[in-house]
mmCIF file of C-alpha atoms in Angstrom:
data_model
loop_
_atom_site.group_PDB
_atom_site.id
_atom_site.type_symbol
_atom_site.label_atom_id
_atom_site.label_comp_id
_atom_site.label_asym_id
_atom_site.label_seq_id
_atom_site.Cartn_x
_atom_site.Cartn_y
_atom_site.Cartn_z
ATOM 1 C CA UNK A 1 106.063 40.215 -127.988
ATOM 2 C CA UNK A 2 103.388 40.766 -130.629
ATOM 3 C CA UNK A 3 99.883 39.430 -130.919
ATOM 4 C CA UNK A 4 100.981 37.420 -133.952
ATOM 5 C CA UNK A 5 103.153 35.367 -131.629
ATOM 6 C CA UNK A 6 100.170 34.622 -129.439
ATOM 7 C CA UNK A 7 97.801 33.204 -132.010
ATOM 8 C CA UNK A 8 97.464 33.004 -135.797
ATOM 9 C CA UNK A 9 94.160 34.863 -135.775
ATOM 10 C CA UNK A 10 95.161 37.661 -133.439
ATOM 11 C CA UNK A 11 95.123 41.019 -135.260
ATOM 12 C CA UNK A 12 98.344 42.729 -136.170
ATOM 13 C CA UNK A 13 99.628 45.581 -134.072
ATOM 14 C CA UNK A 14 99.452 48.998 -135.650
ATOM 15 C CA UNK A 15 101.494 52.044 -134.763
ATOM 16 C CA UNK A 16 99.605 54.985 -136.238
ATOM 17 C CA UNK A 17 102.076 57.680 -135.192
ATOM 18 C CA UNK A 18 104.562 58.590 -132.491
ATOM 19 C CA UNK A 19 101.627 59.975 -130.513
ATOM 20 C CA UNK A 20 99.512 56.826 -130.642
ATOM 21 C CA UNK A 21 99.923 53.719 -128.558
ATOM 22 C CA UNK A 22 100.086 50.287 -130.087
ATOM 23 C CA UNK A 23 96.708 48.590 -130.001
ATOM 24 C CA UNK A 24 96.069 44.887 -129.920
ATOM 25 C CA UNK A 25 93.056 42.854 -129.006
ATOM 26 C CA UNK A 26 91.617 42.328 -126.411
ATOM 27 C CA UNK A 27 89.799 45.467 -127.355
ATOM 28 C CA UNK A 28 87.215 46.102 -124.657
ATOM 29 C CA UNK A 29 89.618 48.713 -123.381
ATOM 30 C CA UNK A 30 89.229 51.829 -125.498
ATOM 31 C CA UNK A 31 92.275 52.701 -127.569
ATOM 32 C CA UNK A 32 94.368 55.180 -125.645
ATOM 33 C CA UNK A 33 95.886 57.805 -127.950
ATOM 34 C CA UNK A 34 98.428 60.394 -126.920
ATOM 35 C CA UNK A 35 96.352 63.292 -128.197
ATOM 36 C CA UNK A 36 97.089 66.906 -127.307
ATOM 37 C CA UNK A 37 94.741 66.521 -124.361
ATOM 38 C CA UNK A 38 96.860 63.687 -123.022
ATOM 39 C CA UNK A 39 100.126 65.442 -123.720
ATOM 40 C CA UNK A 40 99.389 67.660 -120.741
ATOM 41 C CA UNK A 41 101.071 65.007 -118.642
ATOM 42 C CA UNK A 42 104.467 65.678 -120.141
ATOM 43 C CA UNK A 43 105.616 68.262 -117.562
ATOM 44 C CA UNK A 44 105.935 65.464 -115.034
ATOM 45 C CA UNK A 45 107.290 63.034 -117.609
ATOM 46 C CA UNK A 46 105.030 60.246 -116.439
ATOM 47 C CA UNK A 47 102.150 58.805 -118.446
ATOM 48 C CA UNK A 48 100.264 55.610 -119.148
ATOM 49 C CA UNK A 49 98.241 53.158 -117.179
ATOM 50 C CA UNK A 50 100.632 53.340 -114.228
ATOM 51 C CA UNK A 51 101.998 56.533 -112.717
ATOM 52 C CA UNK A 52 103.026 58.007 -109.396
ATOM 53 C CA UNK A 53 103.296 61.679 -108.489
ATOM 54 C CA UNK A 54 104.963 63.126 -105.399
ATOM 55 C CA UNK A 55 105.893 61.385 -102.180
ATOM 56 C CA UNK A 56 109.193 60.206 -100.762
ATOM 57 C CA UNK A 57 109.514 57.358 -103.282
ATOM 58 C CA UNK A 58 109.655 59.678 -106.303
ATOM 59 C CA UNK A 59 112.954 61.120 -107.514
ATOM 60 C CA UNK A 60 112.757 64.622 -108.990
ATOM 61 C CA UNK A 61 115.037 66.972 -110.842
ATOM 62 C CA UNK A 62 114.649 70.395 -112.451
ATOM 63 C CA UNK A 63 115.168 70.648 -116.213
ATOM 64 C CA UNK A 64 115.012 73.613 -118.596
ATOM 65 C CA UNK A 65 113.115 72.993 -121.831
ATOM 66 C CA UNK A 66 112.648 74.913 -125.060
ATOM 67 C CA UNK A 67 109.786 74.616 -127.535
ATOM 68 C CA UNK A 68 111.861 72.162 -129.556
ATOM 69 C CA UNK A 69 112.790 69.921 -126.634
ATOM 70 C CA UNK A 70 111.687 66.311 -126.965
ATOM 71 C CA UNK A 71 109.996 64.619 -124.013
ATOM 72 C CA UNK A 72 109.716 60.862 -123.645
ATOM 73 C CA UNK A 73 106.572 59.562 -121.976
ATOM 74 C CA UNK A 74 107.017 56.220 -120.249
ATOM 75 C CA UNK A 75 103.874 54.251 -119.589
ATOM 76 C CA UNK A 76 102.530 50.840 -118.763
ATOM 77 C CA UNK A 77 99.346 49.069 -119.829
ATOM 78 C CA UNK A 78 96.324 49.865 -121.998
ATOM 79 C CA UNK A 79 92.862 50.574 -120.625
ATOM 80 C CA UNK A 80 91.234 51.586 -117.366
ATOM 81 C CA UNK A 81 92.805 48.743 -115.383
ATOM 82 C CA UNK A 82 89.726 47.918 -113.314
ATOM 83 C CA UNK A 83 88.963 44.274 -112.688
ATOM 84 C CA UNK A 84 90.507 41.611 -114.893
ATOM 85 C CA UNK A 85 93.434 42.363 -117.151
ATOM 86 C CA UNK A 86 92.843 40.242 -120.238
ATOM 87 C CA UNK A 87 96.489 39.873 -121.165
ATOM 88 C CA UNK A 88 97.202 39.144 -117.528
ATOM 89 C CA UNK A 89 94.583 36.391 -117.575
ATOM 90 C CA UNK A 90 96.307 34.925 -120.613
ATOM 91 C CA UNK A 91 99.701 35.133 -118.943
ATOM 92 C CA UNK A 92 98.415 33.385 -115.832
ATOM 93 C CA UNK A 93 96.662 30.704 -117.911
ATOM 94 C CA UNK A 94 99.965 29.917 -119.609
ATOM 95 C CA UNK A 95 101.453 29.469 -116.131
ATOM 96 C CA UNK A 96 98.852 26.818 -115.364
ATOM 97 C CA UNK A 97 96.210 28.850 -113.545
ATOM 98 C CA UNK A 98 92.586 27.744 -113.878
ATOM 99 C CA UNK A 99 89.784 30.115 -114.837
ATOM 100 C CA UNK A 100 88.615 30.003 -111.221
ATOM 101 C CA UNK A 101 92.048 31.073 -109.958
ATOM 102 C CA UNK A 102 92.203 33.896 -112.492
ATOM 103 C CA UNK A 103 88.766 35.202 -111.529
ATOM 104 C CA UNK A 104 89.506 35.024 -107.801
ATOM 105 C CA UNK A 105 92.716 36.961 -108.333
ATOM 106 C CA UNK A 106 91.205 39.846 -110.286
ATOM 107 C CA UNK A 107 87.745 39.983 -108.702
ATOM 108 C CA UNK A 108 88.534 39.737 -105.007
ATOM 109 C CA UNK A 109 85.563 39.652 -102.660
ATOM 110 C CA UNK A 110 83.214 37.960 -105.125
ATOM 111 C CA UNK A 111 81.693 34.504 -104.853
ATOM 112 C CA UNK A 112 80.737 31.991 -107.522
ATOM 113 C CA UNK A 113 77.114 31.956 -108.639
ATOM 114 C CA UNK A 114 74.887 30.256 -111.188
ATOM 115 C CA UNK A 115 72.025 31.442 -113.403
ATOM 116 C CA UNK A 116 69.586 29.292 -115.360
ATOM 117 C CA UNK A 117 70.128 30.706 -118.856
ATOM 118 C CA UNK A 118 67.934 33.815 -118.626
ATOM 119 C CA UNK A 119 66.942 35.569 -121.840
ATOM 120 C CA UNK A 120 68.334 39.036 -122.449
ATOM 121 C CA UNK A 121 67.729 41.690 -125.099
ATOM 122 C CA UNK A 122 70.665 43.218 -126.997
ATOM 123 C CA UNK A 123 70.182 46.360 -129.092
ATOM 124 C CA UNK A 124 71.726 45.956 -132.560
ATOM 125 C CA UNK A 125 73.055 49.447 -133.139
ATOM 126 C CA UNK A 126 73.682 49.076 -136.870
ATOM 127 C CA UNK A 127 70.207 47.809 -137.740
ATOM 128 C CA UNK A 128 67.142 49.924 -138.528
ATOM 129 C CA UNK A 129 64.681 47.334 -139.819
ATOM 130 C CA UNK A 130 63.768 43.677 -139.391
ATOM 131 C CA UNK A 131 63.342 41.546 -142.520
ATOM 132 C CA UNK A 132 64.509 38.003 -141.835
ATOM 133 C CA UNK A 133 64.444 34.401 -142.989
ATOM 134 C CA UNK A 134 65.682 31.025 -141.692
ATOM 135 C CA UNK A 135 66.634 27.857 -143.553
ATOM 136 C CA UNK A 136 64.535 25.646 -141.263
ATOM 137 C CA UNK A 137 61.625 28.063 -140.973
ATOM 138 C CA UNK A 138 60.641 30.187 -137.978
ATOM 139 C CA UNK A 139 57.735 31.386 -135.863
ATOM 140 C CA UNK A 140 55.965 34.739 -135.591
ATOM 141 C CA UNK A 141 52.789 35.709 -133.764
ATOM 142 C CA UNK A 142 52.240 32.091 -132.727
ATOM 143 C CA UNK A 143 52.323 30.862 -136.333
ATOM 144 C CA UNK A 144 54.897 28.780 -138.167
ATOM 145 C CA UNK A 145 56.680 30.330 -141.119
ATOM 146 C CA UNK A 146 57.733 27.769 -143.726
ATOM 147 C CA UNK A 147 61.275 27.424 -145.075
ATOM 148 C CA UNK A 148 61.711 29.748 -148.032
ATOM 149 C CA UNK A 149 59.427 32.387 -146.558
ATOM 150 C CA UNK A 150 60.527 35.635 -144.908
ATOM 151 C CA UNK A 151 59.079 38.005 -142.317
ATOM 152 C CA UNK A 152 59.294 41.797 -142.147
ATOM 153 C CA UNK A 153 58.234 43.778 -139.091
ATOM 154 C CA UNK A 154 56.665 47.232 -139.014
ATOM 155 C CA UNK A 155 55.462 48.410 -135.629
ATOM 156 C CA UNK A 156 53.334 45.559 -134.309
ATOM 157 C CA UNK A 157 52.597 44.079 -137.745
ATOM 158 C CA UNK A 158 54.528 41.113 -139.130
ATOM 159 C CA UNK A 159 54.237 40.492 -142.860
ATOM 160 C CA UNK A 160 55.036 36.996 -144.113
ATOM 161 C CA UNK A 161 56.263 36.907 -147.713
ATOM 162 C CA UNK A 162 57.426 34.349 -150.260
ATOM 163 C CA UNK A 163 61.128 34.888 -149.804
ATOM 164 C CA UNK A 164 62.792 38.204 -149.127
ATOM 165 C CA UNK A 165 60.802 40.872 -150.944
ATOM 166 C CA UNK A 166 58.341 38.380 -152.448
ATOM 167 C CA UNK A 167 54.565 38.384 -152.525
ATOM 168 C CA UNK A 168 52.586 38.734 -149.296
ATOM 169 C CA UNK A 169 51.321 35.474 -147.799
ATOM 170 C CA UNK A 170 49.617 36.893 -144.693
ATOM 171 C CA UNK A 171 50.061 39.346 -141.834
ATOM 172 C CA UNK A 172 49.969 38.744 -138.085
ATOM 173 C CA UNK A 173 50.457 40.838 -134.972
ATOM 174 C CA UNK A 174 53.963 40.525 -133.515
ATOM 175 C CA UNK A 175 57.010 42.543 -132.458
ATOM 176 C CA UNK A 176 59.549 39.683 -132.578
ATOM 177 C CA UNK A 177 60.325 36.869 -134.987
ATOM 178 C CA UNK A 178 61.451 33.693 -133.217
ATOM 179 C CA UNK A 179 63.371 30.604 -134.323
ATOM 180 C CA UNK A 180 61.555 27.281 -134.314
ATOM 181 C CA UNK A 181 63.065 26.599 -130.893
ATOM 182 C CA UNK A 182 64.222 29.348 -128.506
ATOM 183 C CA UNK A 183 66.438 26.956 -126.562
ATOM 184 C CA UNK A 184 70.205 27.545 -126.348
ATOM 185 C CA UNK A 185 72.759 25.933 -128.661
ATOM 186 C CA UNK A 186 70.390 25.321 -131.563
ATOM 187 C CA UNK A 187 71.557 24.089 -135.013
ATOM 188 C CA UNK A 188 72.589 26.646 -137.660
ATOM 189 C CA UNK A 189 69.517 25.980 -139.815
ATOM 190 C CA UNK A 190 67.368 27.618 -137.137
ATOM 191 C CA UNK A 191 69.383 30.846 -136.940
ATOM 192 C CA UNK A 192 67.498 33.913 -138.135
ATOM 193 C CA UNK A 193 69.245 35.800 -140.946
ATOM 194 C CA UNK A 194 68.710 39.339 -142.152
ATOM 195 C CA UNK A 195 67.591 39.509 -145.767
ATOM 196 C CA UNK A 196 70.335 40.896 -147.962
ATOM 197 C CA UNK A 197 73.306 40.511 -145.650
ATOM 198 C CA UNK A 198 72.437 37.003 -144.397
ATOM 199 C CA UNK A 199 73.953 38.065 -141.071
ATOM 200 C CA UNK A 200 72.821 35.371 -138.636
ATOM 201 C CA UNK A 201 71.796 35.590 -134.998
ATOM 202 C CA UNK A 202 70.827 33.064 -132.376
ATOM 203 C CA UNK A 203 67.476 33.653 -130.668
ATOM 204 C CA UNK A 204 64.769 36.085 -131.778
ATOM 205 C CA UNK A 205 64.920 39.374 -133.706
ATOM 206 C CA UNK A 206 62.498 42.248 -133.344
ATOM 207 C CA UNK A 207 61.952 45.620 -131.718
ATOM 208 C CA UNK A 208 62.680 46.642 -128.141
ATOM 209 C CA UNK A 209 61.677 50.203 -127.312
ATOM 210 C CA UNK A 210 61.555 51.046 -131.005
ATOM 211 C CA UNK A 211 65.084 49.768 -131.707
ATOM 212 C CA UNK A 212 66.122 46.564 -133.448
ATOM 213 C CA UNK A 213 67.098 43.978 -130.862
ATOM 214 C CA UNK A 214 68.253 40.396 -130.505
ATOM 215 C CA UNK A 215 66.529 38.428 -127.723
ATOM 216 C CA UNK A 216 68.473 35.346 -126.727
ATOM 217 C CA UNK A 217 69.805 33.235 -123.855
ATOM 218 C CA UNK A 218 72.726 34.726 -121.954
ATOM 219 C CA UNK A 219 75.041 31.829 -122.848
ATOM 220 C CA UNK A 220 74.335 32.269 -126.567
ATOM 221 C CA UNK A 221 75.052 35.978 -126.166
ATOM 222 C CA UNK A 222 78.413 35.249 -124.549
ATOM 223 C CA UNK A 223 79.393 33.176 -127.601
ATOM 224 C CA UNK A 224 79.095 36.304 -129.713
ATOM 225 C CA UNK A 225 81.038 38.427 -127.222
ATOM 226 C CA UNK A 226 84.198 36.505 -126.293
ATOM 227 C CA UNK A 227 85.838 36.482 -129.757
ATOM 228 C CA UNK A 228 85.118 40.202 -130.150
ATOM 229 C CA UNK A 229 86.529 41.105 -126.752
ATOM 230 C CA UNK A 230 89.399 38.626 -126.535
ATOM 231 C CA UNK A 231 91.658 36.463 -128.725
ATOM 232 C CA UNK A 232 90.296 33.020 -129.736
ATOM 233 C CA UNK A 233 93.801 31.903 -130.710
ATOM 234 C CA UNK A 234 94.861 31.996 -127.080
ATOM 235 C CA UNK A 235 93.261 28.563 -126.795
ATOM 236 C CA UNK A 236 95.977 27.233 -129.114
ATOM 237 C CA UNK A 237 98.838 28.574 -127.020
ATOM 238 C CA UNK A 238 97.945 27.544 -123.475
ATOM 239 C CA UNK A 239 95.352 30.244 -122.820
ATOM 240 C CA UNK A 240 92.073 28.307 -122.866
ATOM 241 C CA UNK A 241 91.475 29.038 -119.176
ATOM 242 C CA UNK A 242 91.760 32.775 -119.883
ATOM 243 C CA UNK A 243 88.920 32.448 -122.402
ATOM 244 C CA UNK A 244 86.817 30.635 -119.800
ATOM 245 C CA UNK A 245 87.492 33.454 -117.344
ATOM 246 C CA UNK A 246 86.477 35.917 -120.068
ATOM 247 C CA UNK A 247 83.215 34.016 -120.570
ATOM 248 C CA UNK A 248 82.322 34.296 -116.877
ATOM 249 C CA UNK A 249 83.308 37.971 -116.760
ATOM 250 C CA UNK A 250 81.313 38.822 -119.899
ATOM 251 C CA UNK A 251 78.234 36.933 -118.704
ATOM 252 C CA UNK A 252 78.363 38.575 -115.283
ATOM 253 C CA UNK A 253 79.005 42.054 -116.707
ATOM 254 C CA UNK A 254 75.895 41.881 -118.908
ATOM 255 C CA UNK A 255 73.635 40.641 -116.120
ATOM 256 C CA UNK A 256 74.973 43.294 -113.742
ATOM 257 C CA UNK A 257 74.217 46.039 -116.263
ATOM 258 C CA UNK A 258 70.697 44.730 -116.839
ATOM 259 C CA UNK A 259 70.081 44.404 -113.095
ATOM 260 C CA UNK A 260 71.089 48.056 -112.827
ATOM 261 C CA UNK A 261 68.387 49.056 -115.298
ATOM 262 C CA UNK A 262 70.659 49.573 -118.299
ATOM 263 C CA UNK A 263 69.956 48.563 -121.878
ATOM 264 C CA UNK A 264 72.845 46.688 -123.420
ATOM 265 C CA UNK A 265 73.878 46.965 -127.050
ATOM 266 C CA UNK A 266 76.422 45.398 -129.378
ATOM 267 C CA UNK A 267 79.081 48.108 -129.076
ATOM 268 C CA UNK A 268 81.815 49.050 -126.618
ATOM 269 C CA UNK A 269 79.170 51.000 -124.720
ATOM 270 C CA UNK A 270 78.329 47.560 -123.315
ATOM 271 C CA UNK A 271 80.355 44.727 -124.818
ATOM 272 C CA UNK A 272 81.162 44.190 -128.472
ATOM 273 C CA UNK A 273 78.790 41.498 -129.777
ATOM 274 C CA UNK A 274 78.850 40.137 -133.314
ATOM 275 C CA UNK A 275 76.149 37.483 -133.435
ATOM 276 C CA UNK A 276 76.900 34.161 -135.116
ATOM 277 C CA UNK A 277 79.263 35.740 -137.659
ATOM 278 C CA UNK A 278 81.672 36.701 -134.907
ATOM 279 C CA UNK A 279 81.728 33.318 -133.179
ATOM 280 C CA UNK A 280 84.708 30.981 -133.029
ATOM 281 C CA UNK A 281 84.619 27.276 -132.054
ATOM 282 C CA UNK A 282 87.346 27.825 -129.450
ATOM 283 C CA UNK A 283 85.501 30.588 -127.633
ATOM 284 C CA UNK A 284 82.208 28.713 -128.006
ATOM 285 C CA UNK A 285 83.814 25.889 -126.046
ATOM 286 C CA UNK A 286 84.747 28.379 -123.330
ATOM 287 C CA UNK A 287 81.147 29.602 -123.165
ATOM 288 C CA UNK A 288 79.755 26.058 -123.010
ATOM 289 C CA UNK A 289 82.285 24.974 -120.368
ATOM 290 C CA UNK A 290 81.172 27.817 -118.076
ATOM 291 C CA UNK A 291 77.457 27.815 -118.935
ATOM 292 C CA UNK A 292 75.469 29.810 -116.387
ATOM 293 C CA UNK A 293 78.503 30.653 -114.240
ATOM 294 C CA UNK A 294 78.705 34.209 -112.865
ATOM 295 C CA UNK A 295 80.345 36.105 -110.009
ATOM 296 C CA UNK A 296 78.297 37.554 -107.168
ATOM 297 C CA UNK A 297 78.905 40.549 -104.963
ATOM 298 C CA UNK A 298 76.531 40.831 -102.001
ATOM 299 C CA UNK A 299 74.274 38.302 -103.708
ATOM 300 C CA UNK A 300 73.985 40.238 -106.987
ATOM 301 C CA UNK A 301 75.879 39.945 -110.273
ATOM 302 C CA UNK A 302 79.174 41.783 -109.816
ATOM 303 C CA UNK A 303 80.123 44.625 -112.142
ATOM 304 C CA UNK A 304 82.990 42.655 -113.680
ATOM 305 C CA UNK A 305 84.784 45.256 -115.746
ATOM 306 C CA UNK A 306 87.861 44.168 -117.648
ATOM 307 C CA UNK A 307 90.453 45.843 -119.830
ATOM 308 C CA UNK A 308 93.245 44.877 -122.153
ATOM 309 C CA UNK A 309 96.468 45.390 -120.183
ATOM 310 C CA UNK A 310 97.001 46.549 -116.594
ATOM 311 C CA UNK A 311 100.697 47.292 -116.951
ATOM 312 C CA UNK A 312 101.383 45.109 -113.936
ATOM 313 C CA UNK A 313 98.885 46.422 -111.369
ATOM 314 C CA UNK A 314 95.099 46.696 -111.379
ATOM 315 C CA UNK A 315 93.413 49.969 -110.505
ATOM 316 C CA UNK A 316 91.327 48.879 -107.550
ATOM 317 C CA UNK A 317 87.909 50.364 -106.896
ATOM 318 C CA UNK A 318 85.106 47.825 -106.739
ATOM 319 C CA UNK A 319 87.714 45.091 -106.379
ATOM 320 C CA UNK A 320 90.988 45.171 -104.427
ATOM 321 C CA UNK A 321 94.001 46.359 -106.411
ATOM 322 C CA UNK A 322 96.349 43.462 -107.110
ATOM 323 C CA UNK A 323 99.675 42.857 -108.768
ATOM 324 C CA UNK A 324 99.311 41.429 -112.282
ATOM 325 C CA UNK A 325 102.434 39.450 -113.113
ATOM 326 C CA UNK A 326 100.603 37.752 -115.981
ATOM 327 C CA UNK A 327 100.516 41.083 -117.819
ATOM 328 C CA UNK A 328 104.147 40.588 -118.804
ATOM 329 C CA UNK A 329 102.688 38.774 -121.833
ATOM 330 C CA UNK A 330 101.097 42.006 -123.077
ATOM 331 C CA UNK A 331 102.631 43.975 -125.971
ATOM 332 C CA UNK A 332 101.524 47.093 -124.069
ATOM 333 C CA UNK A 333 103.003 46.089 -120.710
ATOM 334 C CA UNK A 334 105.613 48.845 -121.179
ATOM 335 C CA UNK A 335 105.501 51.587 -123.797
ATOM 336 C CA UNK A 336 107.079 54.926 -124.644
ATOM 337 C CA UNK A 337 106.080 57.877 -126.806
ATOM 338 C CA UNK A 338 107.894 61.071 -127.743
ATOM 339 C CA UNK A 339 106.326 64.551 -127.889
ATOM 340 C CA UNK A 340 107.739 68.055 -128.149
ATOM 341 C CA UNK A 341 107.698 70.591 -125.344
ATOM 342 C CA UNK A 342 105.998 72.947 -127.784
ATOM 343 C CA UNK A 343 103.099 70.513 -128.131
ATOM 344 C CA UNK A 344 102.821 70.350 -124.371
ATOM 345 C CA UNK A 345 102.647 74.127 -124.147
ATOM 346 C CA UNK A 346 100.051 74.242 -126.920
ATOM 347 C CA UNK A 347 97.948 71.657 -125.102
ATOM 348 C CA UNK A 348 97.775 73.964 -122.081
ATOM 349 C CA UNK A 349 97.506 77.213 -124.001
ATOM 350 C CA UNK A 350 100.833 78.597 -122.768
ATOM 351 C CA UNK A 351 104.430 78.824 -123.868
ATOM 352 C CA UNK A 352 106.669 75.993 -122.637
ATOM 353 C CA UNK A 353 107.243 76.280 -118.900
ATOM 354 C CA UNK A 354 110.818 76.653 -117.713
ATOM 355 C CA UNK A 355 111.991 75.235 -115.469
ATOM 356 C CA UNK A 356 109.807 72.107 -115.243
ATOM 357 C CA UNK A 357 110.078 69.354 -112.722
ATOM 358 C CA UNK A 358 110.830 65.897 -114.009
ATOM 359 C CA UNK A 359 109.466 63.157 -111.750
ATOM 360 C CA UNK A 360 110.118 59.455 -111.982
ATOM 361 C CA UNK A 361 108.896 56.789 -109.537
ATOM 362 C CA UNK A 362 111.551 54.625 -107.956
ATOM 363 C CA UNK A 363 111.217 50.859 -108.127
ATOM 364 C CA UNK A 364 109.757 50.819 -104.626
ATOM 365 C CA UNK A 365 107.209 53.451 -105.599
ATOM 366 C CA UNK A 366 106.070 51.434 -108.555
ATOM 367 C CA UNK A 367 105.651 48.380 -106.390
ATOM 368 C CA UNK A 368 103.510 50.229 -103.859
ATOM 369 C CA UNK A 369 101.833 53.100 -105.680
ATOM 370 C CA UNK A 370 99.698 50.978 -107.961
ATOM 371 C CA UNK A 371 97.742 52.959 -110.528
ATOM 372 C CA UNK A 372 96.667 56.582 -110.571
ATOM 373 C CA UNK A 373 94.595 58.610 -112.984
ATOM 374 C CA UNK A 374 96.002 60.868 -115.658
ATOM 375 C CA UNK A 375 94.143 63.819 -114.145
ATOM 376 C CA UNK A 376 96.388 63.763 -111.079
ATOM 377 C CA UNK A 377 99.480 64.550 -113.132
ATOM 378 C CA UNK A 378 97.545 66.935 -115.370
ATOM 379 C CA UNK A 379 96.455 68.990 -112.362
ATOM 380 C CA UNK A 380 100.018 69.191 -111.012
ATOM 381 C CA UNK A 381 101.353 70.228 -114.400
ATOM 382 C CA UNK A 382 98.658 72.825 -114.885
ATOM 383 C CA UNK A 383 99.347 74.434 -111.513
ATOM 384 C CA UNK A 384 103.046 74.785 -112.264
ATOM 385 C CA UNK A 385 102.328 76.299 -115.669
ATOM 386 C CA UNK A 386 99.580 78.625 -114.359
ATOM 387 C CA UNK A 387 97.205 77.353 -117.021
ATOM 388 C CA UNK A 388 93.688 78.746 -116.833
ATOM 389 C CA UNK A 389 91.960 75.931 -118.671
ATOM 390 C CA UNK A 390 90.030 72.806 -117.618
ATOM 391 C CA UNK A 391 92.129 69.837 -116.616
ATOM 392 C CA UNK A 392 93.319 67.681 -119.481
ATOM 393 C CA UNK A 393 91.629 64.361 -120.103
ATOM 394 C CA UNK A 394 92.600 61.221 -121.918
ATOM 395 C CA UNK A 395 90.568 58.594 -123.683
#
């Protein structure tokens, strides 16, 4: 199943090489590539989001490999697997689950909560200066800026000009330029736009700690996040409830990070956020339908991580590990990749080991083992090969 079959606007799947996994939105989960660092898992012939090493439910056999031997890695899922699986949410939504049911399934132990549209500040990583205009006018330093005028900020000084780059009208003291009304869900004419690119943002634009930032209501922020982190087209194929669940998860995740003292930005370091340009009417409806809704853990916003595809089981951790039958809809539910034994040896700085042990979880092991980290297999492989290097890692 490909993303094209899910929705007309879902991005195409790309297969960069035999060492790279297929990637499809949702894209909050970092792309997992089978780099040489990851190839260190090959001696146990298990890789991916789901794996099991050792124990009575794993069948093993000894095989002799040469540098030219080809190893097939069998894996499941894409991403860290903690919290909600986005493809799983979509799969469950198509089965008739509500957003509430989806959230309860993936975020066990949390309770529903409500916030009254607090303002947050989002660092815009690709911006270095603030020079903005708005069709309906705007406000800066307590003064109204007329339509057709622009404002540029430098330190604590705001310079009002006749249009972008025009003559100076006056200067005032300010660090943020605000729309005429800071309320949520304002009309497009009030959106602030950067001069030159005309890239529009809801809320105010200015400087936060010396960096360009967008200050806006949490629900307006979520509108710019959902289409970047999920697939708007899911709403057209029975997945609207998955987008609502995504809205609650994204809103809660941001508030949890802020409560923990973290600055949030518009990249995958936090959540991908694209401002008005990235919005979609279908995901905006999901944000509006869940306005103010969050999940609480011990009375505080829960750290609602999510990733693209769990491979059938979540990782556990902050939330109980659960089976994810909805993930069957994911194009990365099951995957394989082929590497050479020589590449494996090169990854560990040794000649190919012979003999190596091939391990494969039985069906019962896969049902009960859940997920495990790559490092577990990498350590076992390294010990057998007597490699004197740090454990392999995978991103």
